[in-house]
Amino acid sequence: MDKKLRRKVLVASLIGSSIEWFDFFLYAAVATIVFNSQFFVTDDPVVSTLLAYFGLALSFFIRPFGGVIFGHIGDRVGRKKTLIITLSLMGIATACIGLLPTYGQIGIAAPILLMFLRLIQGLGIGGEWGGALLLATEYAPKEQRGFFGSVPQMGITIGLVLAYTSFFILTGLLSPEAFAAWGWRVPFILSLFLVGFGLWIRKDLDETPAFQETKKTQTVQKVPLIETFKRHPKEVLITSCAKFVETGPFYIFTTFIVGYGTSQLDVSFEFMMIAIVIAAVLTTIMIPIMGSLSDKVGRRRMFLIGSSAMLLYAFPYFLIVNTHQPALVIIATLIGLTVIWPPITAVLGTMFSEAFSKEVRYTGVTIGYQIGAALAGGSAPLIAQYLMNAFDGSSVPVSLYIIFTAVVSMTAVWAVKGVQAQDLEYQQTQEAKA
């Protein structure tokens, strides 16, 4: 592949992914300072916060359905067309959130409409990730597949930086009253311009070589979902479980800690934004470095090293933040996001794409990824908040939850080697029959 096409593919994959995650993280950024007070209005602030976190979790629960719908389209019609649909869907839903009336204006209809739009966002992101990943990995040279597969993962932290920075700037420019009244809506509405830019970037790309080969050999599946579970049931289970340690701790480090920091650690919302943004910027740099390294040392080894580190960090993380020292809160966030998380997330997508045959790859990687995200991602802040309340503010149960996600994922990835060997034998048998 020539350098110009390589650059174009990587840029299209990264920009689209970044915009999708920017839209997605806008909600997370203000869940505990806007949506809990303006949409989920109750007599108990804790209940309002839990409901706001439920709104975050809800979009994760719908993501597997987005994966089924857009995985089907992606495996049958093509990666490019699917990515255009998912990006448009996300952009429209995000802008509509910015225009929603509050509970004080239209009553119970406000949180219901907000939840509906979060469901639309969940459908969009459910189909976007797999397409962005395959756009990168199916164009990638074999010896650089780890690096190419890590590029869409950078979109997660870039989207986070854009979302959190936009609110940090607005809180600095506006009075608290103005921000609460209308300022928080601005990033949601302006995201439409970013979506237009993303669609323009992607419009001239051809379908990936792998999909073109599938069409040429007439191996496009009528119902990719059925074929996926028929041929790759173990891979779906493994990839779903592998996702746990990548997604659960991430949302504790970036979403739960915002509410926890402002309510329990005596630090401001603006300070928490700065800490997370600094960590996310450095993480964005680390992800492609870890992806390139995986091309040399192997995806499985990198993942297990990162997961082991996450397991060991579960208790030290809260020991550090519970000092109530702002500088130590930043250090704890930096260690979790910049040192421990990148080896896990950088190899996740490539590892998933290598587990499924190209005829059902979009469906396979998306289903595995989104089931894991639904079970351990959006629910993580909700679970962490519930555990804190149930155990009188103790962080020990939350640390145990982080350990649980690491154990689940490590157990799953230990099984990858045996499954890959079985798949190779299956492929050889099929070729012999042909």
C-alpha positions as CSV (number, residue, x, y, z in Angstrom):
1,M,0.0,0.0,0.0
2,D,1.4,3.4,-1.0
3,K,2.1,6.0,1.7
4,K,-0.7,8.3,0.5
5,L,-3.4,5.7,0.8
6,R,-2.0,4.5,4.1
7,R,-2.2,8.0,5.5
8,K,-5.7,8.5,4.1
9,V,-7.0,5.3,5.7
10,L,-5.5,6.0,9.1
11,V,-6.8,9.6,9.1
12,A,-10.3,8.5,8.1
13,S,-10.3,5.8,10.7
14,L,-9.0,8.1,13.4
15,I,-11.2,11.1,12.7
16,G,-14.4,9.2,12.4
17,S,-13.7,7.3,15.6
18,S,-12.7,10.5,17.5
19,I,-15.9,12.3,16.5
20,E,-18.1,9.3,17.5
21,W,-16.4,9.1,20.9
22,F,-16.6,12.9,21.4
23,D,-20.3,12.8,20.9
24,F,-20.5,9.8,23.3
25,F,-18.4,11.3,26.0
26,L,-20.3,14.6,26.1
27,Y,-22.9,13.0,28.2
28,A,-20.4,11.4,30.6
29,A,-18.7,14.7,31.1
30,V,-21.8,16.4,32.6
31,A,-23.8,13.5,33.8
32,T,-23.3,14.3,37.5
33,I,-23.5,18.1,37.2
34,V,-26.2,18.8,34.7
35,F,-28.3,15.7,33.8
36,N,-28.8,14.7,37.5
37,S,-30.2,18.1,38.4
38,Q,-32.0,19.2,35.2
39,F,-33.4,15.9,33.8
40,F,-33.4,13.3,36.6
41,V,-35.0,15.4,39.3
42,T,-35.8,13.6,42.6
43,D,-35.8,14.5,46.3
44,D,-32.6,12.5,46.8
45,P,-29.4,13.7,45.1
46,V,-27.9,10.2,45.3
47,V,-30.9,8.8,43.4
48,S,-30.6,11.5,40.8
49,T,-26.9,10.7,40.3
50,L,-27.6,7.0,40.0
51,L,-30.3,7.8,37.4
52,A,-27.8,9.9,35.5
53,Y,-25.3,7.1,35.5
54,F,-28.1,4.8,34.3
55,G,-28.4,7.0,31.3
56,L,-24.8,6.3,30.6
57,A,-25.2,2.6,31.1
58,L,-28.3,2.4,29.0
59,S,-26.5,3.4,25.8
60,F,-24.1,0.6,26.5
61,F,-26.8,-2.0,26.9
62,I,-28.2,-1.1,23.4
63,R,-24.7,-1.2,21.8
64,P,-24.8,-5.0,21.1
65,F,-28.0,-4.4,19.1
66,G,-26.2,-1.7,17.1
67,G,-23.5,-4.2,16.6
68,V,-25.9,-6.8,15.2
69,I,-27.6,-4.3,12.9
70,F,-24.6,-2.6,11.5
71,G,-22.4,-5.7,11.6
72,H,-25.0,-7.3,9.3
73,I,-24.8,-4.3,6.9
74,G,-21.1,-4.1,7.2
75,D,-20.6,-7.7,6.2
76,R,-23.1,-7.7,3.5
77,V,-23.1,-4.2,2.0
78,G,-19.6,-2.9,3.0
79,R,-17.6,-1.2,5.7
80,K,-17.7,2.3,4.1
81,K,-21.5,2.6,3.7
82,T,-22.0,1.4,7.3
83,L,-19.6,4.0,8.7
84,I,-21.4,6.8,7.0
85,I,-24.7,5.7,8.5
86,T,-23.3,5.3,12.0
87,L,-21.6,8.7,12.0
88,S,-24.7,10.4,10.8
89,L,-26.9,8.7,13.4
90,M,-24.6,9.7,16.2
91,G,-24.3,13.3,15.1
92,I,-28.1,13.8,14.8
93,A,-28.8,12.3,18.2
94,T,-26.1,14.3,19.9
95,A,-27.3,17.6,18.5
96,C,-30.9,16.8,19.6
97,I,-29.7,16.2,23.2
98,G,-28.3,19.8,23.1
99,L,-31.8,21.0,22.1
100,L,-33.8,19.1,24.7
101,P,-36.1,20.9,27.1
102,T,-35.4,20.2,30.8
103,Y,-37.6,18.5,33.5
104,G,-38.6,21.9,34.7
105,Q,-40.0,22.7,31.3
106,I,-41.7,19.5,30.1
107,G,-41.7,17.3,33.1
108,I,-41.2,13.5,32.9
109,A,-40.9,13.7,29.1
110,A,-37.5,15.3,29.4
111,P,-35.6,12.3,30.9
112,I,-37.6,9.9,28.6
113,L,-36.5,11.8,25.5
114,L,-32.9,12.0,26.8
115,M,-32.9,8.2,27.3
116,F,-34.3,7.7,23.8
117,L,-31.5,9.8,22.3
118,R,-29.0,7.9,24.4
119,L,-30.3,4.7,22.8
120,I,-29.8,6.2,19.3
121,Q,-26.2,7.1,20.3
122,G,-25.7,3.6,21.6
123,L,-26.8,2.1,18.3
124,G,-24.5,4.4,16.4
125,I,-21.4,3.7,18.5
126,G,-22.3,0.0,18.5
127,G,-21.7,-0.1,14.7
128,E,-19.0,2.5,14.4
129,W,-16.2,0.9,16.3
130,G,-16.1,-2.3,14.3
131,G,-16.1,-0.4,11.0
132,A,-13.3,2.0,12.1
133,L,-11.2,-0.9,13.3
134,L,-11.7,-3.0,10.1
135,L,-11.0,0.1,7.9
136,A,-7.6,0.2,9.5
137,T,-6.7,-3.4,10.0
138,E,-8.0,-4.7,6.6
139,Y,-5.8,-2.1,4.8
140,A,-2.8,-2.8,7.1
141,P,0.4,-4.6,6.0
142,K,0.7,-7.8,8.0
143,E,3.8,-6.7,9.9
144,Q,2.0,-3.4,11.0
145,R,-1.4,-4.8,11.9
146,G,-0.9,-4.0,15.6
147,F,-0.1,-0.4,14.9
148,F,-2.9,0.1,12.4
149,G,-5.4,-1.5,14.8
150,S,-4.3,0.8,17.6
151,V,-5.1,4.0,15.6
152,P,-8.9,3.8,15.9
153,Q,-8.4,3.2,19.7
154,M,-6.8,6.6,19.9
155,G,-10.2,8.0,19.0
156,I,-11.5,7.0,22.4
157,T,-9.1,9.3,24.3
158,I,-9.2,12.0,21.6
159,G,-13.0,12.1,21.9
160,L,-12.6,12.2,25.7
161,V,-10.2,15.1,25.5
162,L,-12.4,17.1,23.1
163,A,-15.5,16.6,25.2
164,Y,-14.0,17.3,28.6
165,T,-11.9,20.3,27.2
166,S,-15.0,21.9,25.6
167,F,-16.8,21.9,29.0
168,F,-13.7,23.0,30.9
169,I,-13.4,26.0,28.6
170,L,-17.1,26.8,28.9
171,T,-17.0,26.7,32.7
172,G,-14.1,29.1,32.6
173,L,-15.8,31.5,30.2
174,L,-19.3,31.4,31.7
175,S,-20.8,31.9,35.1
176,P,-22.1,28.8,36.8
177,E,-25.7,30.0,36.1
178,A,-25.1,30.6,32.4
179,F,-23.3,27.2,32.0
180,A,-26.2,25.4,33.7
181,A,-28.8,27.4,31.7
182,W,-27.4,27.0,28.2
183,G,-23.6,26.7,28.1
184,W,-23.6,22.9,28.4
185,R,-25.7,22.6,25.3
186,V,-23.1,24.3,23.0
187,P,-20.8,21.3,22.4
188,F,-23.7,19.0,21.8
189,I,-25.1,21.2,19.0
190,L,-21.7,22.1,17.5
191,S,-20.9,18.4,17.1
192,L,-22.9,18.5,13.9
193,F,-20.1,20.4,12.2
194,L,-17.5,17.8,13.3
195,V,-19.8,15.0,11.9
196,G,-19.9,16.9,8.5
197,F,-16.1,17.0,8.5
198,G,-15.9,13.3,9.3
199,L,-18.3,12.4,6.5
200,W,-16.3,14.5,4.0
201,I,-13.0,12.7,5.0
202,R,-14.5,9.3,4.5
203,K,-16.5,9.9,1.3
204,D,-13.6,9.1,-1.2
205,L,-12.3,5.9,0.4
206,D,-12.9,2.6,-1.4
207,E,-14.1,-0.6,0.4
208,T,-11.4,-2.5,2.2
209,P,-9.4,-5.2,0.3
210,A,-10.8,-7.9,2.5
211,F,-14.4,-7.0,1.8
212,Q,-13.7,-6.6,-2.0
213,E,-12.2,-10.1,-1.9
214,T,-15.3,-11.4,-0.1
215,K,-17.6,-10.0,-2.8
216,K,-15.3,-11.2,-5.6
217,T,-15.3,-14.8,-4.3
218,Q,-19.0,-14.6,-3.6
219,T,-18.6,-15.6,0.1
220,V,-20.8,-12.8,1.4
221,Q,-23.1,-14.4,4.1
222,K,-26.8,-14.0,4.0
223,V,-27.1,-13.8,7.8
224,P,-23.7,-13.0,9.2
225,L,-25.0,-13.2,12.8
226,I,-26.0,-16.8,12.4
227,E,-22.7,-17.7,10.7
228,T,-20.8,-16.0,13.4
229,F,-22.3,-18.0,16.2
230,K,-22.1,-21.1,14.1
231,R,-18.4,-20.9,13.3
232,H,-17.0,-18.6,16.1
233,P,-19.0,-19.1,19.3
234,K,-15.9,-19.4,21.5
235,E,-14.4,-16.3,19.9
236,V,-17.5,-14.3,20.7
237,L,-17.3,-15.4,24.3
238,I,-13.6,-14.7,24.6
239,T,-13.7,-11.3,23.0
240,S,-16.7,-10.3,25.2
241,C,-14.8,-11.3,28.4
242,A,-11.5,-9.7,27.2
243,K,-13.3,-6.4,26.9
244,F,-14.1,-6.3,30.7
245,V,-10.7,-5.1,31.9
246,E,-10.4,-2.5,29.1
247,T,-13.8,-0.9,29.6
248,G,-14.7,-1.2,33.3
249,P,-11.7,0.4,34.9
250,F,-11.6,3.1,32.1
251,Y,-15.0,4.4,33.1
252,I,-14.1,4.3,36.7
253,F,-11.0,6.4,36.0
254,T,-12.7,8.9,33.7
255,T,-16.4,9.1,34.7
256,F,-17.0,7.8,38.2
257,I,-14.0,9.6,39.5
258,V,-15.5,13.0,38.4
259,G,-18.5,12.6,40.7
260,Y,-16.5,10.9,43.4
261,G,-13.8,13.7,43.3
262,T,-16.3,16.6,43.5
263,S,-18.5,15.0,46.2
264,Q,-16.0,13.1,48.4
265,L,-12.4,14.3,47.6
266,D,-13.1,18.0,47.9
267,V,-11.8,18.8,44.5
268,S,-13.6,20.9,41.9
269,F,-15.2,19.8,38.7
270,E,-12.7,21.9,36.7
271,F,-9.8,20.3,38.5
272,M,-11.1,16.8,37.7
273,M,-11.5,17.8,34.0
274,I,-7.9,19.0,33.9
275,A,-6.5,15.8,35.5
276,I,-8.4,13.5,33.1
277,V,-7.6,15.6,30.1
278,I,-3.9,15.6,30.8
279,A,-3.9,11.8,31.3
280,A,-6.0,11.3,28.2
281,V,-3.6,13.4,26.0
282,L,-0.6,11.3,27.2
283,T,-2.6,8.1,26.7
284,T,-3.3,9.1,23.1
285,I,0.4,9.2,22.5
286,M,1.0,5.9,24.3
287,I,-1.6,3.9,22.4
288,P,0.1,3.7,18.9
289,I,3.5,3.1,20.7
290,M,1.9,0.1,22.4
291,G,0.3,-1.0,19.1
292,S,3.6,-0.9,17.3
293,L,5.3,-2.8,20.2
294,S,2.6,-5.6,19.9
295,D,3.8,-6.2,16.3
296,K,7.1,-7.3,17.9
297,V,6.2,-9.0,21.1
298,G,2.7,-10.3,20.3
299,R,-0.9,-9.1,21.1
300,R,-1.7,-11.7,23.7
301,R,1.5,-11.1,25.8
302,M,0.9,-7.3,25.7
303,F,-2.7,-7.7,26.8
304,L,-1.9,-10.0,29.7
305,I,0.9,-7.7,31.0
306,G,-1.5,-4.8,31.0
307,S,-4.3,-6.8,32.6
308,S,-2.0,-8.0,35.4
309,A,-0.9,-4.4,36.1
310,M,-4.5,-3.3,36.3
311,L,-5.3,-6.1,38.8
312,L,-2.3,-5.0,41.0
313,Y,-3.3,-1.3,40.7
314,A,-6.9,-1.7,41.9
315,F,-6.2,-1.0,45.6
316,P,-3.3,1.5,45.2
317,Y,-5.4,3.6,43.0
318,F,-8.0,4.4,45.7
319,L,-5.3,4.6,48.4
320,I,-3.7,7.4,46.4
321,V,-6.9,9.4,45.5
322,N,-8.3,9.0,49.0
323,T,-5.5,11.2,50.3
324,H,-7.6,14.1,49.1
325,Q,-4.5,15.7,47.7
326,P,-5.2,17.2,44.3
327,A,-1.6,16.5,43.0
328,L,-1.9,12.8,44.0
329,V,-5.3,12.5,42.3
330,I,-3.6,13.6,39.1
331,I,-0.8,11.1,39.7
332,A,-3.3,8.3,40.3
333,T,-5.2,9.1,37.1
334,L,-1.9,9.3,35.1
335,I,-0.8,5.9,36.3
336,G,-4.1,4.3,35.5
337,L,-4.8,5.8,32.1
338,T,-1.3,6.5,30.7
339,V,0.7,3.6,32.0
340,I,-1.6,0.6,32.7
341,W,-4.5,1.0,30.2
342,P,-2.7,1.6,26.9
343,P,-1.2,-1.9,26.5
344,I,-4.7,-3.3,27.0
345,T,-6.7,-1.0,24.6
346,A,-4.0,-0.7,22.0
347,V,-4.0,-4.5,21.1
348,L,-7.7,-5.2,21.8
349,G,-9.1,-4.3,18.3
350,T,-6.4,-6.1,16.4
351,M,-6.6,-9.1,18.6
352,F,-10.4,-9.2,18.0
353,S,-10.1,-8.8,14.2
354,E,-7.6,-11.7,14.0
355,A,-10.1,-14.0,15.8
356,F,-12.8,-13.9,13.0
357,S,-12.9,-14.9,9.4
358,K,-13.3,-12.0,6.9
359,E,-16.8,-13.1,5.8
360,V,-18.3,-12.3,9.3
361,R,-15.5,-10.2,10.8
362,Y,-17.6,-7.0,11.1
363,T,-20.3,-8.8,13.0
364,G,-17.9,-10.9,15.0
365,V,-15.6,-8.2,16.4
366,T,-18.6,-5.8,16.9
367,I,-20.7,-8.3,18.8
368,G,-17.8,-9.4,21.1
369,Y,-16.7,-5.9,21.8
370,Q,-20.2,-4.5,22.4
371,I,-21.4,-7.3,24.7
372,G,-18.3,-6.8,26.8
373,A,-18.9,-3.1,26.8
374,A,-22.6,-3.5,27.8
375,L,-21.7,-5.9,30.7
376,A,-18.7,-4.0,32.2
377,G,-18.5,-0.6,30.6
378,G,-21.4,1.8,31.0
379,S,-22.5,-0.1,34.1
380,A,-19.1,0.5,35.8
381,P,-19.8,4.0,37.3
382,L,-23.3,2.8,38.3
383,I,-21.9,-0.3,40.0
384,A,-19.1,1.8,41.6
385,Q,-21.6,4.4,43.0
386,Y,-23.9,1.7,44.3
387,L,-21.0,-0.2,46.0
388,M,-19.9,3.1,47.6
389,N,-23.4,3.8,49.0
390,A,-23.9,0.2,50.1
391,F,-20.6,0.0,52.0
392,D,-20.7,3.4,53.7
393,G,-18.4,5.1,51.3
394,S,-15.7,2.4,51.3
395,S,-13.7,2.1,48.1
396,V,-12.7,-1.5,48.8
397,P,-15.6,-3.0,46.9
398,V,-14.8,-0.8,43.9
399,S,-11.2,-2.0,44.0
400,L,-12.5,-5.6,44.1
401,Y,-14.7,-4.9,41.1
402,I,-11.7,-3.7,39.1
403,I,-9.9,-6.9,40.1
404,F,-12.9,-8.9,39.0
405,T,-12.8,-7.4,35.5
406,A,-9.1,-8.2,35.2
407,V,-9.5,-11.8,36.3
408,V,-12.4,-12.3,33.8
409,S,-10.3,-10.9,30.9
410,M,-7.1,-12.6,31.7
411,T,-8.9,-16.0,32.0
412,A,-10.5,-15.4,28.6
413,V,-7.3,-14.4,26.8
414,W,-5.4,-17.3,28.3
415,A,-7.8,-19.4,26.2
416,V,-7.0,-17.6,22.9
417,K,-4.1,-19.8,21.9
418,G,-6.0,-23.0,22.0
419,V,-9.0,-21.5,20.2
420,Q,-6.8,-20.2,17.4
421,A,-5.2,-23.6,17.0
422,Q,-8.7,-25.1,16.7
423,D,-9.7,-22.5,14.1
424,L,-6.6,-23.2,12.0
425,E,-7.5,-26.9,12.0
426,Y,-11.0,-26.1,11.0
427,Q,-9.8,-23.9,8.1
428,Q,-7.4,-26.5,6.9
429,T,-10.2,-29.1,6.9
430,Q,-12.5,-26.8,4.9
431,E,-9.8,-26.2,2.4
432,A,-9.2,-29.9,2.0
433,K,-12.8,-30.5,1.4
434,A,-12.9,-27.8,-1.3
